[in-house]
Tab-separated table of C-alpha atoms in Angstrom:
chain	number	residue	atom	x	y	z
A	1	UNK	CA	13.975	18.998	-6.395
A	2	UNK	CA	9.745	19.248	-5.558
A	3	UNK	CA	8.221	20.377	-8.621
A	4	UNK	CA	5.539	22.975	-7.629
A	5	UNK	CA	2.470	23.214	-8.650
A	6	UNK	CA	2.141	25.689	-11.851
A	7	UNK	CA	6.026	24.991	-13.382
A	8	UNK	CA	4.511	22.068	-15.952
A	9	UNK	CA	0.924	22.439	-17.457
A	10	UNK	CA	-1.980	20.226	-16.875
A	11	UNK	CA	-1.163	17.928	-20.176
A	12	UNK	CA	1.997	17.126	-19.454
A	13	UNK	CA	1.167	16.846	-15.874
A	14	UNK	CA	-1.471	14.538	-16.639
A	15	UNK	CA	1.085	12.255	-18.945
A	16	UNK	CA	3.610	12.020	-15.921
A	17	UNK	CA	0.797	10.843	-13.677
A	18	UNK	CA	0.146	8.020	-16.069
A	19	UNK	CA	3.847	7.090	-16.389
A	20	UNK	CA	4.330	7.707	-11.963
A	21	UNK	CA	0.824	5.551	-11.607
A	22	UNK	CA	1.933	2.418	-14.287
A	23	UNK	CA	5.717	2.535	-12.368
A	24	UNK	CA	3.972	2.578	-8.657
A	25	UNK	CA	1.512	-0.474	-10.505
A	26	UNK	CA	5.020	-2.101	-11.897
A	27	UNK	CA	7.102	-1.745	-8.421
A	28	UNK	CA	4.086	-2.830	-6.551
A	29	UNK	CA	4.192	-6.448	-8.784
A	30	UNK	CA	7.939	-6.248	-8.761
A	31	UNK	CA	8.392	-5.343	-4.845
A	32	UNK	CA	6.737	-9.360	-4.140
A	33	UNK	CA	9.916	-10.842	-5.487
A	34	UNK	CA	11.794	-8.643	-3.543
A	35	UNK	CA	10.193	-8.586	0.198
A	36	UNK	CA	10.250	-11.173	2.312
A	37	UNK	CA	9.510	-11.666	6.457
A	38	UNK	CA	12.340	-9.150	7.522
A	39	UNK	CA	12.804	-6.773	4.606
A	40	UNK	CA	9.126	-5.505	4.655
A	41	UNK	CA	9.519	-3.822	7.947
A	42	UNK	CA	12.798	-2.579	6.644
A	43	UNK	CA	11.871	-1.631	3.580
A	44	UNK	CA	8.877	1.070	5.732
A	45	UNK	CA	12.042	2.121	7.822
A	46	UNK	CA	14.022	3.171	4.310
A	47	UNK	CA	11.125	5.364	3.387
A	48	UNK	CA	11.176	6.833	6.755
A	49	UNK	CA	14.857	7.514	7.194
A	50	UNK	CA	14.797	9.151	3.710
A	51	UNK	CA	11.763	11.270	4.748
A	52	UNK	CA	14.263	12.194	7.805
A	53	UNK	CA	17.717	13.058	5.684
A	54	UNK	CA	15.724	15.147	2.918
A	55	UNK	CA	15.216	17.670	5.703
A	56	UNK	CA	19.086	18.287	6.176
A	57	UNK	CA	19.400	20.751	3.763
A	58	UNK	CA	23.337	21.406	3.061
A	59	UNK	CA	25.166	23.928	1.055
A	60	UNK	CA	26.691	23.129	-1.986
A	61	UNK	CA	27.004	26.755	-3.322
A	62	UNK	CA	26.375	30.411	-2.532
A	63	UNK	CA	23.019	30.538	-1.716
A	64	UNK	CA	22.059	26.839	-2.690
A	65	UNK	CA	21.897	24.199	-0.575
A	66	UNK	CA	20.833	20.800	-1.508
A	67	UNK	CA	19.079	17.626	-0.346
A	68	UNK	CA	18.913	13.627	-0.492
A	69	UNK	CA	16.553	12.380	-3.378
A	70	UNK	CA	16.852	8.871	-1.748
A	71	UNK	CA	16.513	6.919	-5.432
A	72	UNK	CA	19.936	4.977	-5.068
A	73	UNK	CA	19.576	4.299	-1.318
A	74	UNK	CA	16.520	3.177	-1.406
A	75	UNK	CA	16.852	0.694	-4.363
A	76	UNK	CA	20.449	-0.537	-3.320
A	77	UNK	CA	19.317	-1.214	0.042
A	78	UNK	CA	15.511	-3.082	-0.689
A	79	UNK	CA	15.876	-3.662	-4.075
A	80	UNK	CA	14.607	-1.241	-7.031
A	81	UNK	CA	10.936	-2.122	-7.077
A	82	UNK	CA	10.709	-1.666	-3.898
A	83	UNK	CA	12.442	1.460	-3.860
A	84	UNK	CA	10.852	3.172	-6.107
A	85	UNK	CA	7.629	2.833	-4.107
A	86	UNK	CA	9.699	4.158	-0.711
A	87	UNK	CA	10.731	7.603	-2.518
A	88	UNK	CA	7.139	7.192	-4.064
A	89	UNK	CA	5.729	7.139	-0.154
A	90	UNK	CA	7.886	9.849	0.853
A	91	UNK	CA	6.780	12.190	-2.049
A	92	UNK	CA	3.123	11.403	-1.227
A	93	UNK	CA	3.484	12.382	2.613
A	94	UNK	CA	5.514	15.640	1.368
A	95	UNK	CA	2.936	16.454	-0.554
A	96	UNK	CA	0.080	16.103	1.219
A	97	UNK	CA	1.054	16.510	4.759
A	98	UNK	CA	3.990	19.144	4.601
A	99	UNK	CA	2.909	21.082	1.179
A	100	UNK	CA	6.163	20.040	-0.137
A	101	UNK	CA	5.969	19.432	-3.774
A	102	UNK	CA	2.442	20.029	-5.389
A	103	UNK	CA	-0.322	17.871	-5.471
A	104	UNK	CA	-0.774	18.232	-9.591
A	105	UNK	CA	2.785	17.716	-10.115
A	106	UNK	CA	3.004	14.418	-7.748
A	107	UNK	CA	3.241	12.572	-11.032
A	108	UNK	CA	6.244	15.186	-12.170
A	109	UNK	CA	7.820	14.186	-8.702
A	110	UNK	CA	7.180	10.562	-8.311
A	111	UNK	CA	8.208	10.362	-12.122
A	112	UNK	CA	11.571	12.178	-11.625
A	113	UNK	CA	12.619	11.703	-7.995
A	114	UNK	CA	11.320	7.932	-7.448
A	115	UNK	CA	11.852	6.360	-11.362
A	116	UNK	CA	14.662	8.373	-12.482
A	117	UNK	CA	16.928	8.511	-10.039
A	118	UNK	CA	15.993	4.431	-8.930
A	119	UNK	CA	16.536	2.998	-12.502
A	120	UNK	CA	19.647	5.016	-13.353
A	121	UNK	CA	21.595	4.410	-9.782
A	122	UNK	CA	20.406	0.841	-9.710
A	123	UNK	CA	21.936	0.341	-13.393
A	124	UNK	CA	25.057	1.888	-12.755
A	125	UNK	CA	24.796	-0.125	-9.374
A	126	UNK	CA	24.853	-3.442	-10.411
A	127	UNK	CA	27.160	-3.021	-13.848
A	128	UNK	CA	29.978	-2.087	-11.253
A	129	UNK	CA	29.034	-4.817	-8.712
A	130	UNK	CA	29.678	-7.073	-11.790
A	131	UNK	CA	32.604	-5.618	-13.132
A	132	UNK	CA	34.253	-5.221	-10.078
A	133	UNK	CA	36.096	-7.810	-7.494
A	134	UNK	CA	33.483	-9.374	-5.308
A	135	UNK	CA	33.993	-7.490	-2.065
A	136	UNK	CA	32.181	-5.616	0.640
A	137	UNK	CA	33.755	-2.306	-0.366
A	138	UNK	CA	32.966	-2.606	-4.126
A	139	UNK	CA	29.649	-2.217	-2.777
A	140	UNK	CA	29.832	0.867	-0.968
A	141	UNK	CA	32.160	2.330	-3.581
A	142	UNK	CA	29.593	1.394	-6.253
A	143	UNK	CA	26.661	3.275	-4.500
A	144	UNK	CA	28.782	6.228	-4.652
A	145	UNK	CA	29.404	6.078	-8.033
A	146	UNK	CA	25.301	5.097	-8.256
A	147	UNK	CA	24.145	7.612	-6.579
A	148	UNK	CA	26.305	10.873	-7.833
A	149	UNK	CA	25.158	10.027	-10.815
A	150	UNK	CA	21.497	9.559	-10.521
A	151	UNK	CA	21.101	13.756	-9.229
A	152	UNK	CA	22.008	14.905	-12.343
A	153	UNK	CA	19.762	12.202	-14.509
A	154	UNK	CA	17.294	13.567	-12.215
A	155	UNK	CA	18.007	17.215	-13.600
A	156	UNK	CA	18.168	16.265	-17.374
A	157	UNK	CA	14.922	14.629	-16.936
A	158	UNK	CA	13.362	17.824	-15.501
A	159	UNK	CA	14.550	19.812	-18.198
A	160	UNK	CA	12.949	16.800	-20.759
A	161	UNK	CA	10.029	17.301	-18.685
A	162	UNK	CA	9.939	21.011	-18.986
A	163	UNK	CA	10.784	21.666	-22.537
A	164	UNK	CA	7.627	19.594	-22.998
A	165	UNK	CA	5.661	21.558	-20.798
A	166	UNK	CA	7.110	24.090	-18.881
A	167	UNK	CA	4.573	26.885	-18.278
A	168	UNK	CA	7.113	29.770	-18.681
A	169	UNK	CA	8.884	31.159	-21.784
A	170	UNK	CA	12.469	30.415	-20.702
A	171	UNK	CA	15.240	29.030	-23.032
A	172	UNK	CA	15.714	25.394	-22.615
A	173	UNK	CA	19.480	25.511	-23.098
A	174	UNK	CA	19.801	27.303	-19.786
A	175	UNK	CA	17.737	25.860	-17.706
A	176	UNK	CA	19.636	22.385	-18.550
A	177	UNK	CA	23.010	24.397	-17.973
A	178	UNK	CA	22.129	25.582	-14.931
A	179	UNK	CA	20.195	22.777	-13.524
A	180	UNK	CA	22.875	19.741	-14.322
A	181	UNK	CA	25.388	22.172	-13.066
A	182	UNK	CA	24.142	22.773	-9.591
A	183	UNK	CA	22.858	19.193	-8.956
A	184	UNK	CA	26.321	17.760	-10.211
A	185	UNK	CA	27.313	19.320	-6.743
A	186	UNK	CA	24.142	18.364	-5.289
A	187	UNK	CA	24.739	14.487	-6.617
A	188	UNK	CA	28.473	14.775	-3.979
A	189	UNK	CA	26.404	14.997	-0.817
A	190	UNK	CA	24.036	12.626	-2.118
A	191	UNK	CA	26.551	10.040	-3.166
A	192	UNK	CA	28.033	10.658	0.406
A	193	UNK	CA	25.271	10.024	2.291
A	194	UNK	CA	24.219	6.854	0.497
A	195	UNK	CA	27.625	5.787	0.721
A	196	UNK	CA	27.893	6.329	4.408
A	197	UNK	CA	24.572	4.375	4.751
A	198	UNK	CA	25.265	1.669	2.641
A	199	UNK	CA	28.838	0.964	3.996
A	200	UNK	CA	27.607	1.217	7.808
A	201	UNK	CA	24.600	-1.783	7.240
A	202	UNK	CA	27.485	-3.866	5.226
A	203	UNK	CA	29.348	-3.435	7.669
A	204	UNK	CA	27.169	-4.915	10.379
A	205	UNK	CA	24.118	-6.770	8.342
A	206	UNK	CA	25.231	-7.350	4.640
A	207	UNK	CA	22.529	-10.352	4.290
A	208	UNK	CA	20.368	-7.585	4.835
A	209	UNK	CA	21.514	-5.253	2.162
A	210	UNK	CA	19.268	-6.115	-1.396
A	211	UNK	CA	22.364	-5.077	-3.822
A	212	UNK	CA	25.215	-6.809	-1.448
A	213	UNK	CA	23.106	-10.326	-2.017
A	214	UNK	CA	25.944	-12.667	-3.826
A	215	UNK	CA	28.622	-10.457	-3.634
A	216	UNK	CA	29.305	-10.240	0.406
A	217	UNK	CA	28.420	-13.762	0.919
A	218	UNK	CA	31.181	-16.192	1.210
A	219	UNK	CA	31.079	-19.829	0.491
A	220	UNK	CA	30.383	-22.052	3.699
A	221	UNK	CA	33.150	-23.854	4.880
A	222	UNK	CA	32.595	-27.239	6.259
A	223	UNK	CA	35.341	-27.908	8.804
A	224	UNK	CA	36.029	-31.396	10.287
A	225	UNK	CA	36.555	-32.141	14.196
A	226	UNK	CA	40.371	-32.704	14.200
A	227	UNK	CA	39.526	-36.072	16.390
A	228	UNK	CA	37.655	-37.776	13.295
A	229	UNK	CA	39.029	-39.531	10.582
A	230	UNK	CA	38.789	-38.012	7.172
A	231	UNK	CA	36.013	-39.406	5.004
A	232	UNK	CA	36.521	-40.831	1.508
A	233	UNK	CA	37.181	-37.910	-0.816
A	234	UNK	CA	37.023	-35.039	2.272
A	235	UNK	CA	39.349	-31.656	1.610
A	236	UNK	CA	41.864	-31.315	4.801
A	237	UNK	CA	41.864	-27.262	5.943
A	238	UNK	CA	44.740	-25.408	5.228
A	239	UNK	CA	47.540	-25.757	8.055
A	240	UNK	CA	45.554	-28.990	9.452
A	241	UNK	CA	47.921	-31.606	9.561
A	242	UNK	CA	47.177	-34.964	6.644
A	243	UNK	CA	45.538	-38.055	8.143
A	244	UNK	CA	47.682	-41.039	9.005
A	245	UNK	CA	46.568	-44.179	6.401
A	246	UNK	CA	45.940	-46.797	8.596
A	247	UNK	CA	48.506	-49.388	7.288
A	248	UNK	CA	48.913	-50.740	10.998
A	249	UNK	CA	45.235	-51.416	11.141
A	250	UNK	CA	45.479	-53.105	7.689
A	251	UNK	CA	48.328	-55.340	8.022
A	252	UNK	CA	46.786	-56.781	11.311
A	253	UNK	CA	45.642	-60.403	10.643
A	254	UNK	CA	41.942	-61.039	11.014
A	255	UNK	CA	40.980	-62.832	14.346
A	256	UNK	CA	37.242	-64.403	14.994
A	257	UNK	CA	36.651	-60.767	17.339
A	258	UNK	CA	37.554	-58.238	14.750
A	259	UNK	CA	35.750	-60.420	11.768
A	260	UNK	CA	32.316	-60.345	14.190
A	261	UNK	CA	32.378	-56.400	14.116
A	262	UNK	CA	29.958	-55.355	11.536
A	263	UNK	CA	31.936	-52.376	8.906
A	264	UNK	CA	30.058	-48.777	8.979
A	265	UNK	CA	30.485	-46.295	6.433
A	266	UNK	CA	30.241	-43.338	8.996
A	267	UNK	CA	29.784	-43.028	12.815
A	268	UNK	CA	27.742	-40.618	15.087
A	269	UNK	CA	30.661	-38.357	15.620
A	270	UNK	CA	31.524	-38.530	11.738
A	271	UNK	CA	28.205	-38.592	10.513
A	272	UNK	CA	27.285	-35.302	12.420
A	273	UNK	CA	30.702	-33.724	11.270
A	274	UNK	CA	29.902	-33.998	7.577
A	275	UNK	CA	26.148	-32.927	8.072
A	276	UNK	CA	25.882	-28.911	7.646
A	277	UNK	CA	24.119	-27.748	10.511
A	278	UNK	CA	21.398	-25.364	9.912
A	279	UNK	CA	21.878	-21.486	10.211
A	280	UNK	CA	18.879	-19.638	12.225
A	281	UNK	CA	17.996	-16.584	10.961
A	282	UNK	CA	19.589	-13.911	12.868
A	283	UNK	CA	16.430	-10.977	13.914
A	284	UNK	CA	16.572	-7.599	12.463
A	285	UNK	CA	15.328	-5.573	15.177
A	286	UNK	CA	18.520	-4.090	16.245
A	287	UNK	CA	19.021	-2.720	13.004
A	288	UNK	CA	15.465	-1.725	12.764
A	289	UNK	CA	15.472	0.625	15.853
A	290	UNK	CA	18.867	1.765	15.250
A	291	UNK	CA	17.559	3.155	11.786
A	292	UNK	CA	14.445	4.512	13.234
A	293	UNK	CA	16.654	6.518	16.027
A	294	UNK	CA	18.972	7.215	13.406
A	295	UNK	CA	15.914	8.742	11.498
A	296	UNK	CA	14.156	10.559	14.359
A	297	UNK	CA	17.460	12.459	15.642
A	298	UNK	CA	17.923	13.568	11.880
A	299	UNK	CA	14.266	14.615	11.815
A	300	UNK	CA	13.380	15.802	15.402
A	301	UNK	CA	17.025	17.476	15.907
A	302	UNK	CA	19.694	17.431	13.166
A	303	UNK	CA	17.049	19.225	10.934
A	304	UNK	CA	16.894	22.388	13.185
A	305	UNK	CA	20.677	23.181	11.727
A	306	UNK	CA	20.079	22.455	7.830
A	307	UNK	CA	20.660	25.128	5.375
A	308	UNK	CA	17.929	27.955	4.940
A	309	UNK	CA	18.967	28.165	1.316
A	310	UNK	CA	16.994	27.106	-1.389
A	311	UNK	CA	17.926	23.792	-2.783
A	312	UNK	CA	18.971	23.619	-6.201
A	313	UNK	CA	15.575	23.516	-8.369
A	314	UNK	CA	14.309	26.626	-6.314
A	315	UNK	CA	17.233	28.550	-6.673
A	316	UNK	CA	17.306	28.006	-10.601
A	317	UNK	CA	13.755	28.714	-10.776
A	318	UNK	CA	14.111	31.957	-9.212
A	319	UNK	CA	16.971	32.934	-11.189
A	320	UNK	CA	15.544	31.943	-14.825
A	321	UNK	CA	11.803	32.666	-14.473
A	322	UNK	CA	10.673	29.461	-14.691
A	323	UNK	CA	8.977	29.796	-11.001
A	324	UNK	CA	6.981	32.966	-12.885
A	325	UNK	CA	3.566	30.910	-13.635
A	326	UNK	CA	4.362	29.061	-9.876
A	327	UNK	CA	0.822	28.078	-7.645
A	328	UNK	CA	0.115	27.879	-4.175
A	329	UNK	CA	0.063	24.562	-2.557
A	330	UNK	CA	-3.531	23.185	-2.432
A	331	UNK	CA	-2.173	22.292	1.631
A	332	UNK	CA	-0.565	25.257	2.244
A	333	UNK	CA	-2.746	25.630	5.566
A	334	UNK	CA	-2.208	22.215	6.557
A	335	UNK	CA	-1.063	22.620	10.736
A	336	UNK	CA	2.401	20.556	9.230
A	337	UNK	CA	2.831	23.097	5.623
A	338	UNK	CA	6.784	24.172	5.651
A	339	UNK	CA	7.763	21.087	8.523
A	340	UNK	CA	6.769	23.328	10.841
A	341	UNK	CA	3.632	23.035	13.362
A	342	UNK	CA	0.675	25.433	13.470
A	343	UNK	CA	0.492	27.812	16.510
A	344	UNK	CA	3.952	26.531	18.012
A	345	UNK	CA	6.091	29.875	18.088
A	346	UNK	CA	9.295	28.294	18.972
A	347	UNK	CA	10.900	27.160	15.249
A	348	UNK	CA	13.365	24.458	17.104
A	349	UNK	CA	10.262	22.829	18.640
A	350	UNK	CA	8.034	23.141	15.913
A	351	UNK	CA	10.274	22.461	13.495
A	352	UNK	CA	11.551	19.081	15.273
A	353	UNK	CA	8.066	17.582	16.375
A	354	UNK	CA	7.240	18.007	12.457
A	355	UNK	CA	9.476	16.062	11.741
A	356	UNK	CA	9.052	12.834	14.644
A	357	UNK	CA	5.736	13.372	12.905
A	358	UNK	CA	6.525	13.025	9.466
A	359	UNK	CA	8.971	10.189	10.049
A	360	UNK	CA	5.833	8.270	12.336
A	361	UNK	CA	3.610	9.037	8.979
A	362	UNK	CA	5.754	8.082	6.566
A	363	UNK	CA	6.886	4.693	8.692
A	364	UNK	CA	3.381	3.221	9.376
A	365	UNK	CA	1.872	3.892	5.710
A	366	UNK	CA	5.420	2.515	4.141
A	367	UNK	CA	5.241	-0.195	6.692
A	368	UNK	CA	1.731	-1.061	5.743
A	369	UNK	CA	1.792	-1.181	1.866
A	370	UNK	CA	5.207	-2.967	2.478
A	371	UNK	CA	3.707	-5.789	4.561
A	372	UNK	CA	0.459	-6.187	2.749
A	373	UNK	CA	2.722	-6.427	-0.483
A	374	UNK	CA	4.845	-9.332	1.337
A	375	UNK	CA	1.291	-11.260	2.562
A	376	UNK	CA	-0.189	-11.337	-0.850
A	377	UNK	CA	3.203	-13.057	-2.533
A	378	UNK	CA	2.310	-15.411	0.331
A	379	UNK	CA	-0.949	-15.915	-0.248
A	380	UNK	CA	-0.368	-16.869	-3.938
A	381	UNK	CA	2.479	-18.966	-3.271
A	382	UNK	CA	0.481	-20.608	-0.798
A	383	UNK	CA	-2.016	-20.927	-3.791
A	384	UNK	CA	0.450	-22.729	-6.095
A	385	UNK	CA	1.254	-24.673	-3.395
């Protein structure tokens, strides 16, 4: 769903960039609360793996295929601030790297593909986490729900944007028919893949998953060594067999040894029992490189076998008009323009080290804003502090 350059005029254009530029100011604020040590470096490796799956075009009808937006994945998985600046980073290295979107629309793009789509799925999100039973796969069935939803918010906000200023003379009433329609199919691969995604990090890493916070977690259960007495008001597990009271030990008269042994309320044993010991924090590397292999196959391989068809805003385009007034790319001689790279003749190759390269872009600048985000909420609380 890139808008092009030439399908919105320059006023409207110019409107969008104010609303993309105050969300990307918003998300940036927004995104401190949200990153810490380990989801920073995630939260690069989201943009990157979306980068990655947008290339795997599939077919949803004949002669459309379709691709991730990313909105709902991102923002389930990092949190929605900080999603909306990873599908904001994507859209930017599209753009200006791969002539993917134009450059005048980036506000169109960022405003549709990166606020849309991240505000609706997130919504939807978190009133079924609420409604729902508290349970790992509530989670991944709400980011289905999440995400086949947000495609087609995505398409009635590109037909708002369009009737406002839409740059060719084409009824409004079919373009939102048309558009809604197709990405309604378009929104069933998306909801899949996020789905997939979601479920597979629950699976393995919930702590790490931004929407699973408070509803994977379970309560920490304190369990006593079998071998110590219970302490006043203690909870026995369930199937552990009740203390003995000690009415041997209590009946016993008092002789001049037992009265000369001072009473404790605990001892080492007991003492270390009831004290919680602290939980290290378990390293997210694993995760991290199985993402970024997961997100170089899609790129550097998988992509070579993605449908040639265009995806859903293309094909309506061509088929109402409204690509009639449609621009060429300010970057469409960039060596990367199409995901392909200049002066290599073999497409599979080409093709494939485009994308290791886009996914290496996209990584390091989503990785850097990311972690210069996360040190300046720790320079200010270090501030308060």
């Amino acid at each position: 769903m890139h808008v092009p350059d030439g399908f919105i005029d320059a006023p409207v254009s110019a409107v969008t960039g104010v609303v993309a530029a105050g969300a990307v100011a918003v998300s940036l604020r927004g995104a401190r609360r949200e990153l810490d040590e380990r989801t920073a470096p995630l939260a690069g490796l989201v943009a990157a793996f979306i980068f990655a799956v947008q290339m795997l075009n599939f077919p949803v009808a004949a002669g459309t295929s379709g691709h991730l937006l990313g909105g709902a994945l991102a923002a389930i998985l990092v949190g929605p601030y900080t999603g909306v600046l990873c599908v904001a980073v994507v859209l930017l290295m599209q753009g200006v790297l791969f002539a993917d979107g134009g450059l005048t629309a980036l506000g169109v793009n960022i405003t549709d593909m990166a606020l849309v789509t991240t505000v609706v799925a997130y919504a939807i999100f978190r009133t079924i986490v609420k409604l729902a039973p508290h349970r790992r796969r509530t989670v991944t069935v709400a980011s289905f729900v999440a995400a086949l939803v947000s495609v087609p918010a995505a398409a009635v906000a590109f037909t708002a944007i369009y009737a406002l200023g839409g740059t060719a003379d084409v009824a409004i009433g079919k373009v939102f028919a048309a558009m809604v329609g197709v990405h309604v199919l378009i929104g069933i691969g998306e909801a899949a893949i996020t789905a997939l995604t979601v479920g597979a990090v629950v699976a393995v890493r919930p702590d790490l998953v931004y929407g699973a916070r408070g509803v994977t977690a379970r309560p920490l259960e304190i369990r006593n060594s079998p071998l110590a007495p219970a302490g006043p008001g203690a909870v026995a597990r369930a199937g552990a067999p009740a203390a003995e009271p000690a009415t041997a030990t209590s009946e016993a008269p008092e002789t001049p040894e037992t009265s000369a042994i001072p009473e404790t309320s605990a001892t080492p044993e007991t003492s270390a029992v009831r004290e919680p010991a602290a939980v290290p924090q378990r390293s997210a590397r694993r995760v991290w490189l199985a993402g970024l292999a997961a997100a170089l196959l899609c790129a550097g391989v998988v992509s070579f076998y993605a449908s040639a068809s265009p995806d859903g805003l293309e094909k309506v385009a061509h088929d109402k008009g409204i690509d009639a007034k449609e621009e060429d790319h300010a970057a469409k001689d960039s060596p990367l323009a199409d995901y392909g790279v200049k002066d290599i003749s073999d497409a599979r190759l080409s093709g494939g080290l485009a994308g290791v390269i886009g996914v290496g872009a996209t990584l390091a600048v989503g990785s850097g804003v990311f972690i210069v985000v996360r040190r300046r909420r720790a320079t200010a609380e270090s501030g308060r502090g």
